[in-house]
Amino acid sequence: MPMVTVSISPQQAAGIRAAVDNGGYASSSEVVREALRLWDTARKLNEFRDDILDDSAPSGGRCVADMFADHEAERRRSA
């Protein structure tokens, strides 16, 4: 698997560590891979939305961090 180095904030690093420490993920790499899958899905959905809606429709895009936080909350509720 290709290796990529990125810089993240201390808060993001703490969130990743907490997700692993809480047992929701086996590794920090797993957390990041899931976050990237969510980001990719959001990007594709936004592209699809842009393709089907005209310019007069309100935009409701959400940032990846918010989507990931919602996803984590749902995982905790279902655990």
CSV table of N, CA, C and O in Angstrom, one decimal:
chain,number,residue,atom,x,y,z
A,1,MET,N,0.9,-1.2,0.0
A,1,MET,CA,0.0,0.0,0.0
A,1,MET,C,0.9,1.2,0.0
A,1,MET,O,1.9,1.3,0.8
A,2,PRO,N,0.6,2.2,-0.8
A,2,PRO,CA,1.4,3.5,-0.9
A,2,PRO,C,1.4,4.2,0.5
A,2,PRO,O,0.4,4.2,1.2
A,3,MET,N,2.5,4.8,0.8
A,3,MET,CA,2.6,5.6,2.0
A,3,MET,C,2.5,7.1,1.7
A,3,MET,O,3.1,7.5,0.7
A,4,VAL,N,1.8,7.8,2.5
A,4,VAL,CA,1.6,9.3,2.3
A,4,VAL,C,1.8,9.9,3.7
A,4,VAL,O,1.3,9.4,4.7
A,5,THR,N,2.5,11.0,3.7
A,5,THR,CA,2.7,11.7,5.0
A,5,THR,C,1.9,13.0,4.9
A,5,THR,O,1.9,13.7,4.0
A,6,VAL,N,1.1,13.2,6.0
A,6,VAL,CA,0.3,14.4,6.1
A,6,VAL,C,0.5,15.1,7.4
A,6,VAL,O,0.9,14.4,8.4
A,7,SER,N,0.2,16.3,7.5
A,7,SER,CA,0.2,17.1,8.8
A,7,SER,C,-1.2,17.2,9.2
A,7,SER,O,-2.1,17.6,8.4
A,8,ILE,N,-1.5,17.0,10.5
A,8,ILE,CA,-2.8,17.2,11.1
A,8,ILE,C,-2.7,17.9,12.4
A,8,ILE,O,-1.6,18.0,13.0
A,9,SER,N,-3.8,18.5,12.8
A,9,SER,CA,-3.7,19.3,14.0
A,9,SER,C,-3.6,18.4,15.3
A,9,SER,O,-4.0,17.2,15.2
A,10,PRO,N,-3.2,18.9,16.4
A,10,PRO,CA,-3.2,18.1,17.6
A,10,PRO,C,-4.6,17.6,18.0
A,10,PRO,O,-4.7,16.5,18.5
A,11,GLN,N,-5.6,18.4,17.7
A,11,GLN,CA,-7.0,17.9,18.0
A,11,GLN,C,-7.3,16.7,17.1
A,11,GLN,O,-8.0,15.8,17.6
A,12,GLN,N,-7.0,16.8,15.8
A,12,GLN,CA,-7.2,15.7,14.9
A,12,GLN,C,-6.5,14.4,15.4
A,12,GLN,O,-7.0,13.3,15.4
A,13,ALA,N,-5.2,14.6,15.8
A,13,ALA,CA,-4.4,13.4,16.2
A,13,ALA,C,-5.0,12.8,17.5
A,13,ALA,O,-5.1,11.6,17.6
A,14,ALA,N,-5.5,13.7,18.4
A,14,ALA,CA,-6.1,13.2,19.6
A,14,ALA,C,-7.4,12.4,19.3
A,14,ALA,O,-7.7,11.4,19.9
A,15,GLY,N,-8.2,12.9,18.3
A,15,GLY,CA,-9.4,12.2,17.9
A,15,GLY,C,-9.1,10.9,17.3
A,15,GLY,O,-9.8,9.9,17.6
A,16,ILE,N,-8.1,10.8,16.5
A,16,ILE,CA,-7.7,9.5,15.9
A,16,ILE,C,-7.3,8.5,17.0
A,16,ILE,O,-7.7,7.4,17.1
A,17,ARG,N,-6.4,9.0,17.9
A,17,ARG,CA,-6.0,8.2,19.0
A,17,ARG,C,-7.2,7.7,19.9
A,17,ARG,O,-7.2,6.5,20.3
A,18,ALA,N,-8.1,8.6,20.2
A,18,ALA,CA,-9.3,8.2,21.0
A,18,ALA,C,-10.1,7.2,20.3
A,18,ALA,O,-10.6,6.2,20.9
A,19,ALA,N,-10.3,7.3,18.9
A,19,ALA,CA,-11.1,6.3,18.2
A,19,ALA,C,-10.4,4.9,18.3
A,19,ALA,O,-11.1,3.9,18.4
A,20,VAL,N,-9.1,4.9,18.3
A,20,VAL,CA,-8.4,3.6,18.4
A,20,VAL,C,-8.5,3.1,19.8
A,20,VAL,O,-8.8,1.9,20.1
A,21,ASP,N,-8.2,4.0,20.8
A,21,ASP,CA,-8.2,3.6,22.2
A,21,ASP,C,-9.5,3.1,22.7
A,21,ASP,O,-9.6,2.3,23.6
A,22,ASN,N,-10.6,3.7,22.1
A,22,ASN,CA,-12.0,3.3,22.5
A,22,ASN,C,-12.4,2.0,21.9
A,22,ASN,O,-13.5,1.5,22.1
A,23,GLY,N,-11.5,1.4,21.0
A,23,GLY,CA,-11.8,0.1,20.4
A,23,GLY,C,-12.6,0.2,19.2
A,23,GLY,O,-13.0,-0.9,18.6
A,24,GLY,N,-12.9,1.4,18.7
A,24,GLY,CA,-13.7,1.5,17.4
A,24,GLY,C,-12.9,1.1,16.2
A,24,GLY,O,-13.5,0.7,15.2
A,25,TYR,N,-11.6,1.2,16.3
A,25,TYR,CA,-10.8,0.9,15.2
A,25,TYR,C,-9.5,0.2,15.7
A,25,TYR,O,-9.1,0.4,16.8
A,26,ALA,N,-8.9,-0.6,14.8
A,26,ALA,CA,-7.8,-1.4,15.2
A,26,ALA,C,-6.5,-0.6,15.1
A,26,ALA,O,-5.5,-0.8,15.8
A,27,SER,N,-6.5,0.5,14.2
A,27,SER,CA,-5.3,1.3,14.1
A,27,SER,C,-5.6,2.7,13.6
A,27,SER,O,-6.7,2.9,13.1
A,28,SER,N,-4.7,3.6,13.7
A,28,SER,CA,-4.9,4.9,13.2
A,28,SER,C,-5.0,4.9,11.7
A,28,SER,O,-5.8,5.7,11.2
A,29,SER,N,-4.3,4.0,11.0
A,29,SER,CA,-4.5,3.9,9.6
A,29,SER,C,-5.9,3.6,9.2
A,29,SER,O,-6.4,4.1,8.2
A,30,GLU,N,-6.5,2.7,10.0
A,30,GLU,CA,-7.9,2.4,9.7
A,30,GLU,C,-8.8,3.6,9.8
A,30,GLU,O,-9.8,3.8,9.0
A,31,VAL,N,-8.6,4.4,10.8
A,31,VAL,CA,-9.4,5.6,11.0
A,31,VAL,C,-9.3,6.5,9.8
A,31,VAL,O,-10.2,7.0,9.3
A,32,VAL,N,-8.0,6.8,9.4
A,32,VAL,CA,-7.8,7.7,8.3
A,32,VAL,C,-8.3,7.1,7.0
A,32,VAL,O,-8.9,7.9,6.2
A,33,ARG,N,-8.2,5.8,6.8
A,33,ARG,CA,-8.8,5.2,5.5
A,33,ARG,C,-10.3,5.4,5.5
A,33,ARG,O,-10.9,5.8,4.5
A,34,GLU,N,-11.0,5.2,6.7
A,34,GLU,CA,-12.4,5.4,6.7
A,34,GLU,C,-12.8,6.9,6.5
A,34,GLU,O,-13.7,7.2,5.7
A,35,ALA,N,-12.0,7.8,7.1
A,35,ALA,CA,-12.3,9.2,6.8
A,35,ALA,C,-12.1,9.6,5.4
A,35,ALA,O,-12.9,10.3,4.8
A,36,LEU,N,-11.1,9.0,4.7
A,36,LEU,CA,-10.9,9.3,3.3
A,36,LEU,C,-12.0,8.7,2.4
A,36,LEU,O,-12.5,9.3,1.5
A,37,ARG,N,-12.5,7.5,2.8
A,37,ARG,CA,-13.7,6.9,2.1
A,37,ARG,C,-14.9,7.8,2.2
A,37,ARG,O,-15.6,8.1,1.3
A,38,LEU,N,-15.1,8.3,3.5
A,38,LEU,CA,-16.2,9.2,3.7
A,38,LEU,C,-16.1,10.5,2.9
A,38,LEU,O,-17.0,11.0,2.3
A,39,TRP,N,-14.8,11.0,2.8
A,39,TRP,CA,-14.6,12.3,2.1
A,39,TRP,C,-14.8,12.0,0.6
A,39,TRP,O,-15.4,12.8,-0.1
A,40,ASP,N,-14.4,10.9,0.1
A,40,ASP,CA,-14.6,10.6,-1.3
A,40,ASP,C,-16.0,10.4,-1.7
A,40,ASP,O,-16.5,10.9,-2.7
A,41,THR,N,-16.8,9.8,-0.8
A,41,THR,CA,-18.2,9.6,-1.0
A,41,THR,C,-18.9,11.0,-1.0
A,41,THR,O,-19.8,11.3,-1.8
A,42,ALA,N,-18.5,11.9,0.0
A,42,ALA,CA,-19.1,13.2,0.0
A,42,ALA,C,-18.8,14.0,-1.2
A,42,ALA,O,-19.7,14.7,-1.8
A,43,ARG,N,-17.6,13.9,-1.7
A,43,ARG,CA,-17.2,14.6,-2.9
A,43,ARG,C,-18.0,14.1,-4.1
A,43,ARG,O,-18.5,14.9,-4.9
A,44,LYS,N,-18.2,12.8,-4.2
A,44,LYS,CA,-19.0,12.2,-5.3
A,44,LYS,C,-20.4,12.7,-5.2
A,44,LYS,O,-21.1,13.0,-6.2
A,45,LEU,N,-21.0,12.6,-4.0
A,45,LEU,CA,-22.3,13.1,-3.8
A,45,LEU,C,-22.5,14.5,-4.2
A,45,LEU,O,-23.5,14.9,-4.8
A,46,ASN,N,-21.5,15.4,-3.8
A,46,ASN,CA,-21.6,16.8,-4.1
A,46,ASN,C,-21.5,17.0,-5.6
A,46,ASN,O,-22.3,17.8,-6.2
A,47,GLU,N,-20.7,16.2,-6.3
A,47,GLU,CA,-20.6,16.3,-7.8
A,47,GLU,C,-22.0,15.9,-8.4
A,47,GLU,O,-22.5,16.5,-9.3
A,48,PHE,N,-22.5,14.8,-7.9
A,48,PHE,CA,-23.8,14.3,-8.4
A,48,PHE,C,-24.9,15.4,-8.2
A,48,PHE,O,-25.7,15.7,-9.0
A,49,ARG,N,-24.9,16.0,-6.9
A,49,ARG,CA,-25.9,17.0,-6.6
A,49,ARG,C,-25.7,18.2,-7.6
A,49,ARG,O,-26.7,18.7,-8.1
A,50,ASP,N,-24.5,18.6,-7.8
A,50,ASP,CA,-24.3,19.7,-8.7
A,50,ASP,C,-24.7,19.4,-10.1
A,50,ASP,O,-25.2,20.3,-10.8
A,51,ASP,N,-24.6,18.2,-10.5
A,51,ASP,CA,-25.0,17.8,-11.8
A,51,ASP,C,-26.6,17.8,-12.0
A,51,ASP,O,-27.1,18.1,-13.1
A,52,ILE,N,-27.3,17.5,-10.9
A,52,ILE,CA,-28.7,17.4,-11.1
A,52,ILE,C,-29.5,18.6,-10.6
A,52,ILE,O,-30.7,18.8,-11.0
A,53,LEU,N,-28.9,19.5,-9.8
A,53,LEU,CA,-29.6,20.7,-9.4
A,53,LEU,C,-29.2,21.9,-10.2
A,53,LEU,O,-28.0,22.0,-10.6
A,54,ASP,N,-30.1,22.8,-10.3
A,54,ASP,CA,-29.7,24.0,-11.0
A,54,ASP,C,-29.1,25.0,-10.0
A,54,ASP,O,-29.1,24.8,-8.8
A,55,ASP,N,-28.6,26.1,-10.5
A,55,ASP,CA,-27.9,27.1,-9.7
A,55,ASP,C,-28.8,27.7,-8.7
A,55,ASP,O,-28.4,28.3,-7.7
A,56,SER,N,-30.1,27.6,-8.8
A,56,SER,CA,-31.1,28.3,-7.9
A,56,SER,C,-31.3,27.5,-6.6
A,56,SER,O,-31.8,28.0,-5.6
A,57,ALA,N,-30.8,26.2,-6.6
A,57,ALA,CA,-31.0,25.3,-5.4
A,57,ALA,C,-30.1,25.8,-4.3
A,57,ALA,O,-28.9,26.1,-4.6
A,58,PRO,N,-30.5,25.7,-3.1
A,58,PRO,CA,-29.6,26.1,-2.0
A,58,PRO,C,-28.5,25.0,-1.9
A,58,PRO,O,-28.7,23.8,-2.1
A,59,SER,N,-27.3,25.5,-1.5
A,59,SER,CA,-26.2,24.5,-1.3
A,59,SER,C,-26.2,24.1,0.1
A,59,SER,O,-26.4,24.9,1.0
A,60,GLY,N,-26.0,22.8,0.4
A,60,GLY,CA,-26.0,22.2,1.7
A,60,GLY,C,-24.8,21.4,2.0
A,60,GLY,O,-24.9,20.4,2.7
A,61,GLY,N,-23.7,21.7,1.3
A,61,GLY,CA,-22.5,20.9,1.5
A,61,GLY,C,-22.0,20.9,2.9
A,61,GLY,O,-22.1,21.9,3.6
A,62,ARG,N,-21.5,19.8,3.4
A,62,ARG,CA,-20.9,19.7,4.7
A,62,ARG,C,-19.5,19.3,4.6
A,62,ARG,O,-19.0,18.6,3.7
A,63,CYS,N,-18.7,19.8,5.6
A,63,CYS,CA,-17.3,19.5,5.6
A,63,CYS,C,-17.1,18.0,6.1
A,63,CYS,O,-17.9,17.5,6.8
A,64,VAL,N,-16.0,17.5,5.7
A,64,VAL,CA,-15.7,16.1,6.0
A,64,VAL,C,-15.6,15.9,7.5
A,64,VAL,O,-16.0,14.8,8.0
A,65,ALA,N,-15.0,16.8,8.2
A,65,ALA,CA,-14.9,16.7,9.7
A,65,ALA,C,-16.3,16.5,10.3
A,65,ALA,O,-16.4,15.7,11.2
A,66,ASP,N,-17.3,17.3,9.9
A,66,ASP,CA,-18.6,17.1,10.4
A,66,ASP,C,-19.2,15.8,10.1
A,66,ASP,O,-19.9,15.1,10.9
A,67,MET,N,-19.0,15.3,8.9
A,67,MET,CA,-19.5,14.0,8.4
A,67,MET,C,-18.9,12.9,9.3
A,67,MET,O,-19.6,12.0,9.7
A,68,PHE,N,-17.6,13.0,9.5
A,68,PHE,CA,-16.9,12.0,10.2
A,68,PHE,C,-17.4,12.0,11.7
A,68,PHE,O,-17.6,10.9,12.3
A,69,ALA,N,-17.6,13.2,12.3
A,69,ALA,CA,-18.1,13.2,13.6
A,69,ALA,C,-19.4,12.6,13.8
A,69,ALA,O,-19.7,11.8,14.7
A,70,ASP,N,-20.3,12.8,12.8
A,70,ASP,CA,-21.6,12.2,12.8
A,70,ASP,C,-21.5,10.7,12.7
A,70,ASP,O,-22.2,9.9,13.3
A,71,HIS,N,-20.6,10.3,11.8
A,71,HIS,CA,-20.4,8.8,11.6
A,71,HIS,C,-19.9,8.2,12.9
A,71,HIS,O,-20.3,7.1,13.3
A,72,GLU,N,-18.9,8.8,13.6
A,72,GLU,CA,-18.4,8.3,14.8
A,72,GLU,C,-19.5,8.2,15.9
A,72,GLU,O,-19.6,7.2,16.6
A,73,ALA,N,-20.3,9.2,16.0
A,73,ALA,CA,-21.4,9.2,16.9
A,73,ALA,C,-22.3,8.1,16.7
A,73,ALA,O,-22.8,7.4,17.6
A,74,GLU,N,-22.6,7.8,15.4
A,74,GLU,CA,-23.5,6.7,15.1
A,74,GLU,C,-22.9,5.4,15.4
A,74,GLU,O,-23.6,4.5,15.9
A,75,ARG,N,-21.6,5.2,15.2
A,75,ARG,CA,-20.9,4.0,15.5
A,75,ARG,C,-20.9,3.8,17.0
A,75,ARG,O,-21.1,2.6,17.5
A,76,ARG,N,-20.8,4.8,17.8
A,76,ARG,CA,-20.8,4.7,19.3
A,76,ARG,C,-22.2,4.3,19.7
A,76,ARG,O,-22.4,3.5,20.6
A,77,ARG,N,-23.2,4.8,19.1
A,77,ARG,CA,-24.6,4.5,19.5
A,77,ARG,C,-25.0,3.1,19.1
A,77,ARG,O,-25.7,2.4,19.9
A,78,SER,N,-24.4,2.6,18.0
A,78,SER,CA,-24.8,1.2,17.6
A,78,SER,C,-23.9,0.2,18.3
A,78,SER,O,-24.1,-1.0,18.1
A,79,ALA,N,-22.8,0.6,19.0
A,79,ALA,CA,-21.9,-0.4,19.6
A,79,ALA,C,-22.5,-1.0,20.9
A,79,ALA,O,-23.3,-0.5,21.5
